[in-house]
CSV table of C-alpha atoms in Angstrom, one decimal:
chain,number,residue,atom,x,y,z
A,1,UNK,CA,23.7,-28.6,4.1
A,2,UNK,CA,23.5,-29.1,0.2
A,3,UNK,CA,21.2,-26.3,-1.2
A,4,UNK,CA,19.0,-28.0,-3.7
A,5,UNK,CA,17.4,-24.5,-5.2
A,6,UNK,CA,20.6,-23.5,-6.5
A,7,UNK,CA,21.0,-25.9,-8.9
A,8,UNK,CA,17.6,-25.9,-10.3
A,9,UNK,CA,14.8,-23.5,-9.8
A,10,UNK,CA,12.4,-26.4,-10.8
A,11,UNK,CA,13.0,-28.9,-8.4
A,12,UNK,CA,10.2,-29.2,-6.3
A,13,UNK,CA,10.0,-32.9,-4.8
A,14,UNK,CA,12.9,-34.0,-2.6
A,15,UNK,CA,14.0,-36.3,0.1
A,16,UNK,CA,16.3,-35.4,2.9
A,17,UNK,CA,17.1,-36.4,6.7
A,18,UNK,CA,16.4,-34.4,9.4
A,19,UNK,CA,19.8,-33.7,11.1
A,20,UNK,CA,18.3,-31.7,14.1
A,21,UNK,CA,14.7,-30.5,15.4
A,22,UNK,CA,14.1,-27.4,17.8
A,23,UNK,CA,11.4,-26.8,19.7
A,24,UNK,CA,10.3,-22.9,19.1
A,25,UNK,CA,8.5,-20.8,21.7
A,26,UNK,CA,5.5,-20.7,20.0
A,27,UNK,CA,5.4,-24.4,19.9
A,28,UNK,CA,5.9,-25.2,16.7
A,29,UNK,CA,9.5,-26.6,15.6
A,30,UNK,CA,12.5,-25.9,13.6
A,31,UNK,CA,13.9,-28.7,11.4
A,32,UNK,CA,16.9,-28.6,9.7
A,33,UNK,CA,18.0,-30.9,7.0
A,34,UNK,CA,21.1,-32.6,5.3
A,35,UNK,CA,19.5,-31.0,2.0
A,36,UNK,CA,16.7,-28.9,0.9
A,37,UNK,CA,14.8,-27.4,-2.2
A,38,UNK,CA,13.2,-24.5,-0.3
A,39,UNK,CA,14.6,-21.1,-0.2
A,40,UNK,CA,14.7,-19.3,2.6
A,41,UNK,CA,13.6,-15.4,3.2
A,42,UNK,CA,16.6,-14.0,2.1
A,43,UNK,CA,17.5,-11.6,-0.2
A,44,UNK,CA,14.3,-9.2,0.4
A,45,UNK,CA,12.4,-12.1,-0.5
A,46,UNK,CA,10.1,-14.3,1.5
A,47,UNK,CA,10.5,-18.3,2.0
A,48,UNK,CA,8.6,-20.7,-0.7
A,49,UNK,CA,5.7,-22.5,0.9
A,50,UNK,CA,5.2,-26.3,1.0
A,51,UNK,CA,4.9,-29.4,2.8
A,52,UNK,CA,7.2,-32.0,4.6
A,53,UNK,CA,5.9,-35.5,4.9
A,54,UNK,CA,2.2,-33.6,4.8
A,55,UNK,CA,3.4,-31.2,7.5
A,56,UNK,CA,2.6,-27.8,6.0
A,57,UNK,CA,5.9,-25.6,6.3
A,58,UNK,CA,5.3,-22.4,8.0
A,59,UNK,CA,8.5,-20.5,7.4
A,60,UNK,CA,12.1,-20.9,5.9
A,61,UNK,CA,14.7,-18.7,7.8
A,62,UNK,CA,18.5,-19.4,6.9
A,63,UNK,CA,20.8,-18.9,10.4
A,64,UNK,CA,24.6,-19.3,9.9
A,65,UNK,CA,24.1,-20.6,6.3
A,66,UNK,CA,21.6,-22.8,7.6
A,67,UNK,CA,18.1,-23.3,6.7
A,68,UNK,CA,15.8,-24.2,9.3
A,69,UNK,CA,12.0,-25.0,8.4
A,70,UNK,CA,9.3,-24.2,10.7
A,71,UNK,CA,6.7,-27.4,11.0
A,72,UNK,CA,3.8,-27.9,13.5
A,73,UNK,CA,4.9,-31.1,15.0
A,74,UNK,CA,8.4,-32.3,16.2
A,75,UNK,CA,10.0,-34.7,13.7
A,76,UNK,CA,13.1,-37.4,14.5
A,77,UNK,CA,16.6,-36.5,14.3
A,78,UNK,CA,17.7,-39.2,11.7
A,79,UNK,CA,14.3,-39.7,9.8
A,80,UNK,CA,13.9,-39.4,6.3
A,81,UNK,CA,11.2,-37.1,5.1
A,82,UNK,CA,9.3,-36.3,1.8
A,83,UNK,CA,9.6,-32.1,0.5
A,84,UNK,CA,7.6,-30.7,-1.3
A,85,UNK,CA,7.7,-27.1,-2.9
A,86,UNK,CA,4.9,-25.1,-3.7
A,87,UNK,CA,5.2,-24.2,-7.5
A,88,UNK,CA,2.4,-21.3,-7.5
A,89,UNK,CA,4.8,-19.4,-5.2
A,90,UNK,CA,8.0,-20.3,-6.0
A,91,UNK,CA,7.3,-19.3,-9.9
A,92,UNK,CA,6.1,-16.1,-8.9
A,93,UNK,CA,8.8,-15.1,-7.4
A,94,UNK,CA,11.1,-15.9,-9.7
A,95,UNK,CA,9.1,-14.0,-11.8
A,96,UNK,CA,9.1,-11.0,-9.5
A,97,UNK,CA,12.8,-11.3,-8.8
A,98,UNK,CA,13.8,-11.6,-12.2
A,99,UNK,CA,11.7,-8.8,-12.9
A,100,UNK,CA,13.3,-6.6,-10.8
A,101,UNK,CA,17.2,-8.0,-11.8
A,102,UNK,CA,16.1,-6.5,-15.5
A,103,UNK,CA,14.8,-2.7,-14.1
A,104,UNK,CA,17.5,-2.8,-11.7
A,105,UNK,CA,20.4,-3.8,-14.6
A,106,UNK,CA,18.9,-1.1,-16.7
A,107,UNK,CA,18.4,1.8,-14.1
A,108,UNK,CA,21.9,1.4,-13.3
A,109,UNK,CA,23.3,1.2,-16.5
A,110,UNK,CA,21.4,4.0,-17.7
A,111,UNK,CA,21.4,6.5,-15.1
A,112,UNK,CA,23.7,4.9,-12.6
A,113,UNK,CA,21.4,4.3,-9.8
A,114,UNK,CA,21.5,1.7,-7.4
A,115,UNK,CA,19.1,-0.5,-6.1
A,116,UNK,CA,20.2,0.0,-2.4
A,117,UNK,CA,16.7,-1.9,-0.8
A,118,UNK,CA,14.3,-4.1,-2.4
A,119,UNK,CA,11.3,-5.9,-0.9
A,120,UNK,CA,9.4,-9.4,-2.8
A,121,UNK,CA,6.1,-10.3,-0.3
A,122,UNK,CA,3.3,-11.7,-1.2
A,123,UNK,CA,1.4,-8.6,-2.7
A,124,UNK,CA,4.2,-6.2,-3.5
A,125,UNK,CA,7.3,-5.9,-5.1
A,126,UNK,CA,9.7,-2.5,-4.4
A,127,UNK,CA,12.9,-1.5,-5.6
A,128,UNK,CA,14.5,1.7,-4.0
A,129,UNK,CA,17.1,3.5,-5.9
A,130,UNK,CA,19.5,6.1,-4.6
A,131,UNK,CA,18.7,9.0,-7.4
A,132,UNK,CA,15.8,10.8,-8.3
A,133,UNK,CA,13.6,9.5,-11.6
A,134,UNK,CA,10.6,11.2,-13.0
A,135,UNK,CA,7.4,9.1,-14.1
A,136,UNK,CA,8.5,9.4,-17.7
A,137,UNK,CA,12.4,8.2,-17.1
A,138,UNK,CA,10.9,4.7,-15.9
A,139,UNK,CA,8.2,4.5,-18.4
A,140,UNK,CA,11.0,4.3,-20.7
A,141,UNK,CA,13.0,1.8,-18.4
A,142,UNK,CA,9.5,0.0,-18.4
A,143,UNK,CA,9.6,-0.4,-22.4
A,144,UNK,CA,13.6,-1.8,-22.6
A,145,UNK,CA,12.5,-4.4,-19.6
A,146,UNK,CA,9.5,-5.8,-21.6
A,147,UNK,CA,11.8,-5.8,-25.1
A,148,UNK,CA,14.3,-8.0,-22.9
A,149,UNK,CA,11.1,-10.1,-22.0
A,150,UNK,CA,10.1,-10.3,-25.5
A,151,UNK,CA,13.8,-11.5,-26.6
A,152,UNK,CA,13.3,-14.5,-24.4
A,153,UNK,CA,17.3,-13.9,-22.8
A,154,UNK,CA,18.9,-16.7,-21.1
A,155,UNK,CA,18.9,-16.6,-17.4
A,156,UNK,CA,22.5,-17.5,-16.2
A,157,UNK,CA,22.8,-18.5,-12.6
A,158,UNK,CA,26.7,-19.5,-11.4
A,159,UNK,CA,29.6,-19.7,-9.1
A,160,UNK,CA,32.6,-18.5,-10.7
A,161,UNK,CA,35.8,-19.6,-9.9
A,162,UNK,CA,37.9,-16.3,-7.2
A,163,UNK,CA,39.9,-15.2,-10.5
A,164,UNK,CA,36.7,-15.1,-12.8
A,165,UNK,CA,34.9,-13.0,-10.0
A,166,UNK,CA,37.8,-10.7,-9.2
A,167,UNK,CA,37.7,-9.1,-12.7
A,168,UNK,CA,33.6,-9.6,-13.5
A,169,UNK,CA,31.8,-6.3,-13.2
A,170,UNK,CA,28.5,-7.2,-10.9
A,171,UNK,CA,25.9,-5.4,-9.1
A,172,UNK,CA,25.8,-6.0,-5.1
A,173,UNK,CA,24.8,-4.3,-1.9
A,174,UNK,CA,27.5,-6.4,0.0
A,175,UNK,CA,31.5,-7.1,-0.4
A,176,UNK,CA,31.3,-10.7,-1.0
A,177,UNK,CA,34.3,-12.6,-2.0
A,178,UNK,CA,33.6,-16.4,-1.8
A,179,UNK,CA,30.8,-18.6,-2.8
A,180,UNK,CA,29.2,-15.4,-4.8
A,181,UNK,CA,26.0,-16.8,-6.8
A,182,UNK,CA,26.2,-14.3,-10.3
A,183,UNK,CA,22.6,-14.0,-12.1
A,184,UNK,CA,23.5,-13.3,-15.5
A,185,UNK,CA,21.0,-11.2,-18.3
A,186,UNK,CA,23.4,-11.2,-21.3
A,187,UNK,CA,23.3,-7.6,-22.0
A,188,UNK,CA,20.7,-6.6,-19.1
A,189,UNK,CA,22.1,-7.0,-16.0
A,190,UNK,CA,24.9,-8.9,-13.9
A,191,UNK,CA,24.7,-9.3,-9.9
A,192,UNK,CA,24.9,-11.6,-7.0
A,193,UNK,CA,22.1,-13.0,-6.1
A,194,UNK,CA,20.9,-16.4,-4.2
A,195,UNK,CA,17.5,-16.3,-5.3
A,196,UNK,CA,15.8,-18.8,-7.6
A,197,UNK,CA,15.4,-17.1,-11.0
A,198,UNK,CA,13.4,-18.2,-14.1
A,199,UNK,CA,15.6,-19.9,-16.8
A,200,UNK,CA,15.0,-17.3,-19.9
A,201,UNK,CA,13.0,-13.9,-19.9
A,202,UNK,CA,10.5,-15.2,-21.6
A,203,UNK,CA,8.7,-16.8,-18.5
A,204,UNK,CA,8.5,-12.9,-17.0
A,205,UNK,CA,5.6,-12.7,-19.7
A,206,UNK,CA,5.4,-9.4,-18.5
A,207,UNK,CA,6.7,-6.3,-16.4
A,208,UNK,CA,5.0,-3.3,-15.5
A,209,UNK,CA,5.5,-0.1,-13.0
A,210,UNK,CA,2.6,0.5,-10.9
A,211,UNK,CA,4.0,3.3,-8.9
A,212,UNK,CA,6.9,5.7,-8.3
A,213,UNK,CA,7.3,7.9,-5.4
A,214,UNK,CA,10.5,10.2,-4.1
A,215,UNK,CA,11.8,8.0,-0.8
A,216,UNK,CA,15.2,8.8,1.0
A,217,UNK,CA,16.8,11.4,-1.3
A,218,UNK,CA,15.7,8.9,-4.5
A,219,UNK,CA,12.5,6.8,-5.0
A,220,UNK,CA,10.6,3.9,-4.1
A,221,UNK,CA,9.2,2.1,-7.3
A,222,UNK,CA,6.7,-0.6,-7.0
A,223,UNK,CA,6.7,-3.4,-10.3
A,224,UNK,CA,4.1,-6.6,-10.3
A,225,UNK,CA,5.6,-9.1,-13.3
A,226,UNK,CA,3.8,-12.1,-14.9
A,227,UNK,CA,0.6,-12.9,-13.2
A,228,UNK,CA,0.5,-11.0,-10.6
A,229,UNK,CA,0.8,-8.3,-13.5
A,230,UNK,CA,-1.7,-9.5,-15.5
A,231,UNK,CA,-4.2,-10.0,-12.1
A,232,UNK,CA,-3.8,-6.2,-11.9
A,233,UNK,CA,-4.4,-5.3,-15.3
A,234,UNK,CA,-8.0,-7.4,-15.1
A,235,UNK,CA,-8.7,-5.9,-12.1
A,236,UNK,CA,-7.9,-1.7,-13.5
A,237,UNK,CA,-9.8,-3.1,-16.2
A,238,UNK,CA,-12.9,-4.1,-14.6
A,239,UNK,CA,-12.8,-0.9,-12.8
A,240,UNK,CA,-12.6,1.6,-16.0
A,241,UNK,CA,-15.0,-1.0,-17.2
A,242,UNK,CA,-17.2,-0.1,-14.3
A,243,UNK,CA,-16.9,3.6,-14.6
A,244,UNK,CA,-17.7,3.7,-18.4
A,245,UNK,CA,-20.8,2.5,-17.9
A,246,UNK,CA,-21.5,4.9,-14.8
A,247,UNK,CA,-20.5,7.6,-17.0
A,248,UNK,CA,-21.9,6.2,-20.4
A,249,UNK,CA,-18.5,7.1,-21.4
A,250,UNK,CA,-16.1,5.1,-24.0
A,251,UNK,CA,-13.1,3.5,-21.7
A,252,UNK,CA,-10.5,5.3,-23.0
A,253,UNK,CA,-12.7,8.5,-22.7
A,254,UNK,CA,-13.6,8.0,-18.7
A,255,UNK,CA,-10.5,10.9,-17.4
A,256,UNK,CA,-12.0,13.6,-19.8
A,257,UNK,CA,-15.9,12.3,-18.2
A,258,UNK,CA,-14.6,12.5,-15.1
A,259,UNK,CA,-13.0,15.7,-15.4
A,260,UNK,CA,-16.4,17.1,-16.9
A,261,UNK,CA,-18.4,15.3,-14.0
A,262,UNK,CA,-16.1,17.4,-11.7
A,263,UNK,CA,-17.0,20.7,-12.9
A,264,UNK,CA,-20.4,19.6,-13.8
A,265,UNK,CA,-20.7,18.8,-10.2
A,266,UNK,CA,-18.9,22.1,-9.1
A,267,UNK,CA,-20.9,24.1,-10.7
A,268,UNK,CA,-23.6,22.8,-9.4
A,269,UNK,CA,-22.4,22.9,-6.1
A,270,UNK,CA,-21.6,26.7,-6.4
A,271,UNK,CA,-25.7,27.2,-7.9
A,272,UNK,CA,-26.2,25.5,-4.2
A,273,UNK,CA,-24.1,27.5,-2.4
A,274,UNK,CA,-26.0,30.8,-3.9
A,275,UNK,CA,-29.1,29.2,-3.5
A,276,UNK,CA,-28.1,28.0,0.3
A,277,UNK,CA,-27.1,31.8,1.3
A,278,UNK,CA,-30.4,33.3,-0.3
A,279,UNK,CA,-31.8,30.8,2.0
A,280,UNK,CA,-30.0,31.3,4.7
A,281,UNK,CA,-30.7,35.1,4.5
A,282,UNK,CA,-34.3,34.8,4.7
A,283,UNK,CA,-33.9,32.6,7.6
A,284,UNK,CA,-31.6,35.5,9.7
A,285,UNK,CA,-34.4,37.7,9.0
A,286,UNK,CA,-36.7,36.0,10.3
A,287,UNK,CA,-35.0,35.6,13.9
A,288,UNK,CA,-36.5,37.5,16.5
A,289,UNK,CA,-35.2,40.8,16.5
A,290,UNK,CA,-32.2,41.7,19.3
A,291,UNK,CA,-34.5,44.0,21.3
A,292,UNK,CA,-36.9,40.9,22.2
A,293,UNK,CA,-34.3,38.3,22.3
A,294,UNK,CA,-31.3,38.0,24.2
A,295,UNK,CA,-30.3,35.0,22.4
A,296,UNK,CA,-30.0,33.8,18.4
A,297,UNK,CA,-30.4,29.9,17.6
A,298,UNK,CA,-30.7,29.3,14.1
A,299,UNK,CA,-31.3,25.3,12.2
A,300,UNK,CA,-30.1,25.6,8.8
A,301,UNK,CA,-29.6,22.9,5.9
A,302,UNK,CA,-25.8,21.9,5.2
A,303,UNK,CA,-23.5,25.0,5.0
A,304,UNK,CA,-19.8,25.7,4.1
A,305,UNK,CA,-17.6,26.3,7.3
A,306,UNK,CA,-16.7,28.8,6.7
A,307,UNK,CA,-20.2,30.6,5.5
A,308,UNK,CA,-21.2,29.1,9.2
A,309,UNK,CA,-18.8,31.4,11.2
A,310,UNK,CA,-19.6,34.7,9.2
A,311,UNK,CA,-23.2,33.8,10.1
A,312,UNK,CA,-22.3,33.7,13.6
A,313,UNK,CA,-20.1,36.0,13.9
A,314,UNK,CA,-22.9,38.4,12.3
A,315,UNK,CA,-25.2,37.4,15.1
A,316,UNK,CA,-23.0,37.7,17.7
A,317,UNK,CA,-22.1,41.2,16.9
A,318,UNK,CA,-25.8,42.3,17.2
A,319,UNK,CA,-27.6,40.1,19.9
A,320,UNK,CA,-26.5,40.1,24.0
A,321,UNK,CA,-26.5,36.6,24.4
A,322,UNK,CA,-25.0,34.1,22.4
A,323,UNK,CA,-25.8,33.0,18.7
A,324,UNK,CA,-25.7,29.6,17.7
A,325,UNK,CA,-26.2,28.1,14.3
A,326,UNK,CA,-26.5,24.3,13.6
A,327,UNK,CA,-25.9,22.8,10.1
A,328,UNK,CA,-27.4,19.8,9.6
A,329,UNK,CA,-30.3,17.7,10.2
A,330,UNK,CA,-32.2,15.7,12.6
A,331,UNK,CA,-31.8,12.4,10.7
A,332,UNK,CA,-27.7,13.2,10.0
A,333,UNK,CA,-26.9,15.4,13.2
A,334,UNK,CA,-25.8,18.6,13.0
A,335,UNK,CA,-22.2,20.3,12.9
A,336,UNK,CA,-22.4,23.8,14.9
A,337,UNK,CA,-20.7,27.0,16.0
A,338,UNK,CA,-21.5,29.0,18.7
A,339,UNK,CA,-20.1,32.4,19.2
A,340,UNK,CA,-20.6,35.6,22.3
A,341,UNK,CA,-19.5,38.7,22.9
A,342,UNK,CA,-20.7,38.4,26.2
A,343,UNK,CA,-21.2,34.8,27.7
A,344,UNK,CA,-18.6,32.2,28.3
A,345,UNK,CA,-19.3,29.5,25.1
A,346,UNK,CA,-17.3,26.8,26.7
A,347,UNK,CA,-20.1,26.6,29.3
A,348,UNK,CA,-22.6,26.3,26.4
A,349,UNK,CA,-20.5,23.5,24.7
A,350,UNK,CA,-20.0,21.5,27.9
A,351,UNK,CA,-23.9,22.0,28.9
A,352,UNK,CA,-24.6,20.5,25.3
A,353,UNK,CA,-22.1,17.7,26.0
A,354,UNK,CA,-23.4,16.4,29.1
A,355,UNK,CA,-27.2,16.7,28.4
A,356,UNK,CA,-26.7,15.4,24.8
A,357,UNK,CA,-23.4,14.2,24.0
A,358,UNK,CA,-22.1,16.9,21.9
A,359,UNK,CA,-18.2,16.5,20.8
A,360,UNK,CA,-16.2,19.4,20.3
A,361,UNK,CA,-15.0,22.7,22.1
A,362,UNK,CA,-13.4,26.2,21.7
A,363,UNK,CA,-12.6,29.1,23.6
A,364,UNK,CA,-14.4,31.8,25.5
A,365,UNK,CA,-15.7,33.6,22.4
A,366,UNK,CA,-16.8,30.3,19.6
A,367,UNK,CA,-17.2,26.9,20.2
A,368,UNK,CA,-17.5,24.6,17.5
A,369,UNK,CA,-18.1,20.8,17.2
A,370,UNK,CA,-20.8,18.3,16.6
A,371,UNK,CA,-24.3,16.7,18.3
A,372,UNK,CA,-26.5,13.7,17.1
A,373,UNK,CA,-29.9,15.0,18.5
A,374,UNK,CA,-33.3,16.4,17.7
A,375,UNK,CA,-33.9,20.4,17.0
A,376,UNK,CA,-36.1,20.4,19.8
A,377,UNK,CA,-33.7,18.5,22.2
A,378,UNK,CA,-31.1,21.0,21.1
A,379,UNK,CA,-33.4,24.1,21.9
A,380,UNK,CA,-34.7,22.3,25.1
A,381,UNK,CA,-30.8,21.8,26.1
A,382,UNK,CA,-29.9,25.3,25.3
A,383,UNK,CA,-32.8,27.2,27.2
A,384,UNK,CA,-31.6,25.7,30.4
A,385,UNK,CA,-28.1,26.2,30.2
């Protein structure tokens, strides 16, 4: 099988024969050809998308050095067909993959890192290295990758003769000794590599690092390149965009409005929190006393958790039932905690869970949980329990 995408990268129409055609389990078939233009997943990368004779092709696996194509319908051993490659996809991976050659060259030449996995799909591009690098370390690899765009380097793809190979310093996860494809970025990078690769750096138009985190005693980074780079910059865009206007806030002011919306906001939720426990005092007092009630049942706006089980434990302490406070309303439901000193509260929890549905559960002393019903429902409920 001649392999049409190693000699050109821009070869998209083709005609081959169909040497064989398996049927698949999932009733769609396999063909494999005397010669074809589309790579296969290999490599971390996924298959390019196309057609063959109008057949869209669902998938490009290589078995054995074999590429097999996966169509819809069967197609004649011996017929000649029309391929097609989708350029949209196929030039965005090569810009991806090229992408990640130049960050790759320059990690390891720099810190001596290697890229030991790498994953191309259709949203996301990762490169894991096998040593540790800060955010700062590949903001700086970031800047050399873009110069090396800028510069416009050739993009070398070749098959050098066993003697050339055996004393040319590459970059490779595998042993290889025959056939070895070498992608060459003069001064950048050198490694084997089958995948179809733009023809000068220039076409990258752009790299850029969108995320870095510690993965298997090193770290995972994640790079977009060319459009797919640019498509994310519009879109972070639009969003600051977005959030400048909430905040009637310059864009390259929105982190320090944000940050001042923060503590605006926890201020003002502390002021609530006073205000909510001033509250919530006059509503304790106003209970029925202990001597004329065995029990304490209290409704109460939205409270902090852990301002909910002080309250009941409070009311526990003084009153020979059970207390019970629910945080909440009627139109949101109501989160709740109900402690005893004297009563089993997992019989008032599953009481409350069979008449109304409440979800959660404790231990003999305090149940907590949750119950989507009325005030007077929940009184109702817990008067007959």
């Amino acid at each position: 099988m001649k392999k049409l995408y190693d000699q050109d990268a821009h070869l998209l129409d083709f005609e081959a024969g169909v040497e064989e055609c398996r049927p698949l389990p999932d009733g769609n078939h396999a063909l494999l050809l005397d010669q074809t233009a589309f790579f296969p997943e290999e490599g971390g990368q996924g298959p390019d998308g196309g057609t063959l004779d109008r057949q869209k092709v669902l998938d490009v696996q290589i078995k054995n050095n074999l590429v097999w194509h996966t169509v819809t319908q069967p197609v004649e051993p011996g017929t000649r067909v029309q391929g097609h490659v989708d350029w949209t996809r196929r030039f965005d991976y090569m810009q991806q993959h090229t992408g990640e050659h130049i960050i790759s060259g320059l990690v390891h030449a720099k810190y001596g890192f290697d890229n030991v996995g790498f994953h191309l799909g259709e949203e996301e591009v990762t490169l894991d290295f096998n040593g540790v690098l800060d955010l700062e370390q590949m903001r700086e690899i970031e800047e050399e990758a873009n110069r090396a765009v800028w510069r416009n380097l050739p993009v070398i793809c070749s098959f050098p003769e066993p003697e050339v190979l055996a004393n040319l310093s590459y970059r490779s996860k595998l042993a290889l000794t025959e056939n070895v494809r070498i992608v060459e970025i003069p001064g950048v990078d050198v490694c084997a590599c089958c995948a179809p690769h733009v023809d000068a750096t220039g076409q990258i138009g752009l790299i850029k690092v969108t995320g870095l985190m510690n993965h298997r005693g090193g770290v995972r980074v994640n790079i977009l390149c060319g459009e797919r780079a640019l498509k994310d910059y519009t879109l972070r865009q639009n969003s600051v965009s977005a959030i400048s206007v909430l905040l009637s806030a310059r864009q390259e002011a929105v982190a320090e409005a944000v940050e001042k919306l923060k503590a605006d906001n926890l201020q003002a939720r502390l002021r609530a929190s006073g205000l909510q426990a001033k509250l919530l005092e006059f509503q304790v007092a106003a209970l029925p006393s202990p001597e004329t009630a065995a029990d304490a049942v209290l409704f109460t706006g939205e409270l902090d958790n852990l301002i909910l089980r002080n309250t009941v434990n409070d009311l526990a302490a003084r009153y020979p039932g059970f207390a019970a406070v629910f945080s909440g309303s009627d139109e949101q439901g109501y989160r709740f905690i109900i402690g005893s000193a004297s009563r089993d509260c997992r019989e008032l929890a599953k009481g409350l869970r069979e008449r109304l549905g409440a979800k959660g559960g404790g231990t003999t002393p305090m149940v907590q949980g949750s119950i989507a019903a009325q005030e007077a429902q929940i009184r109702e409920a817990l008067s007959q329990i």
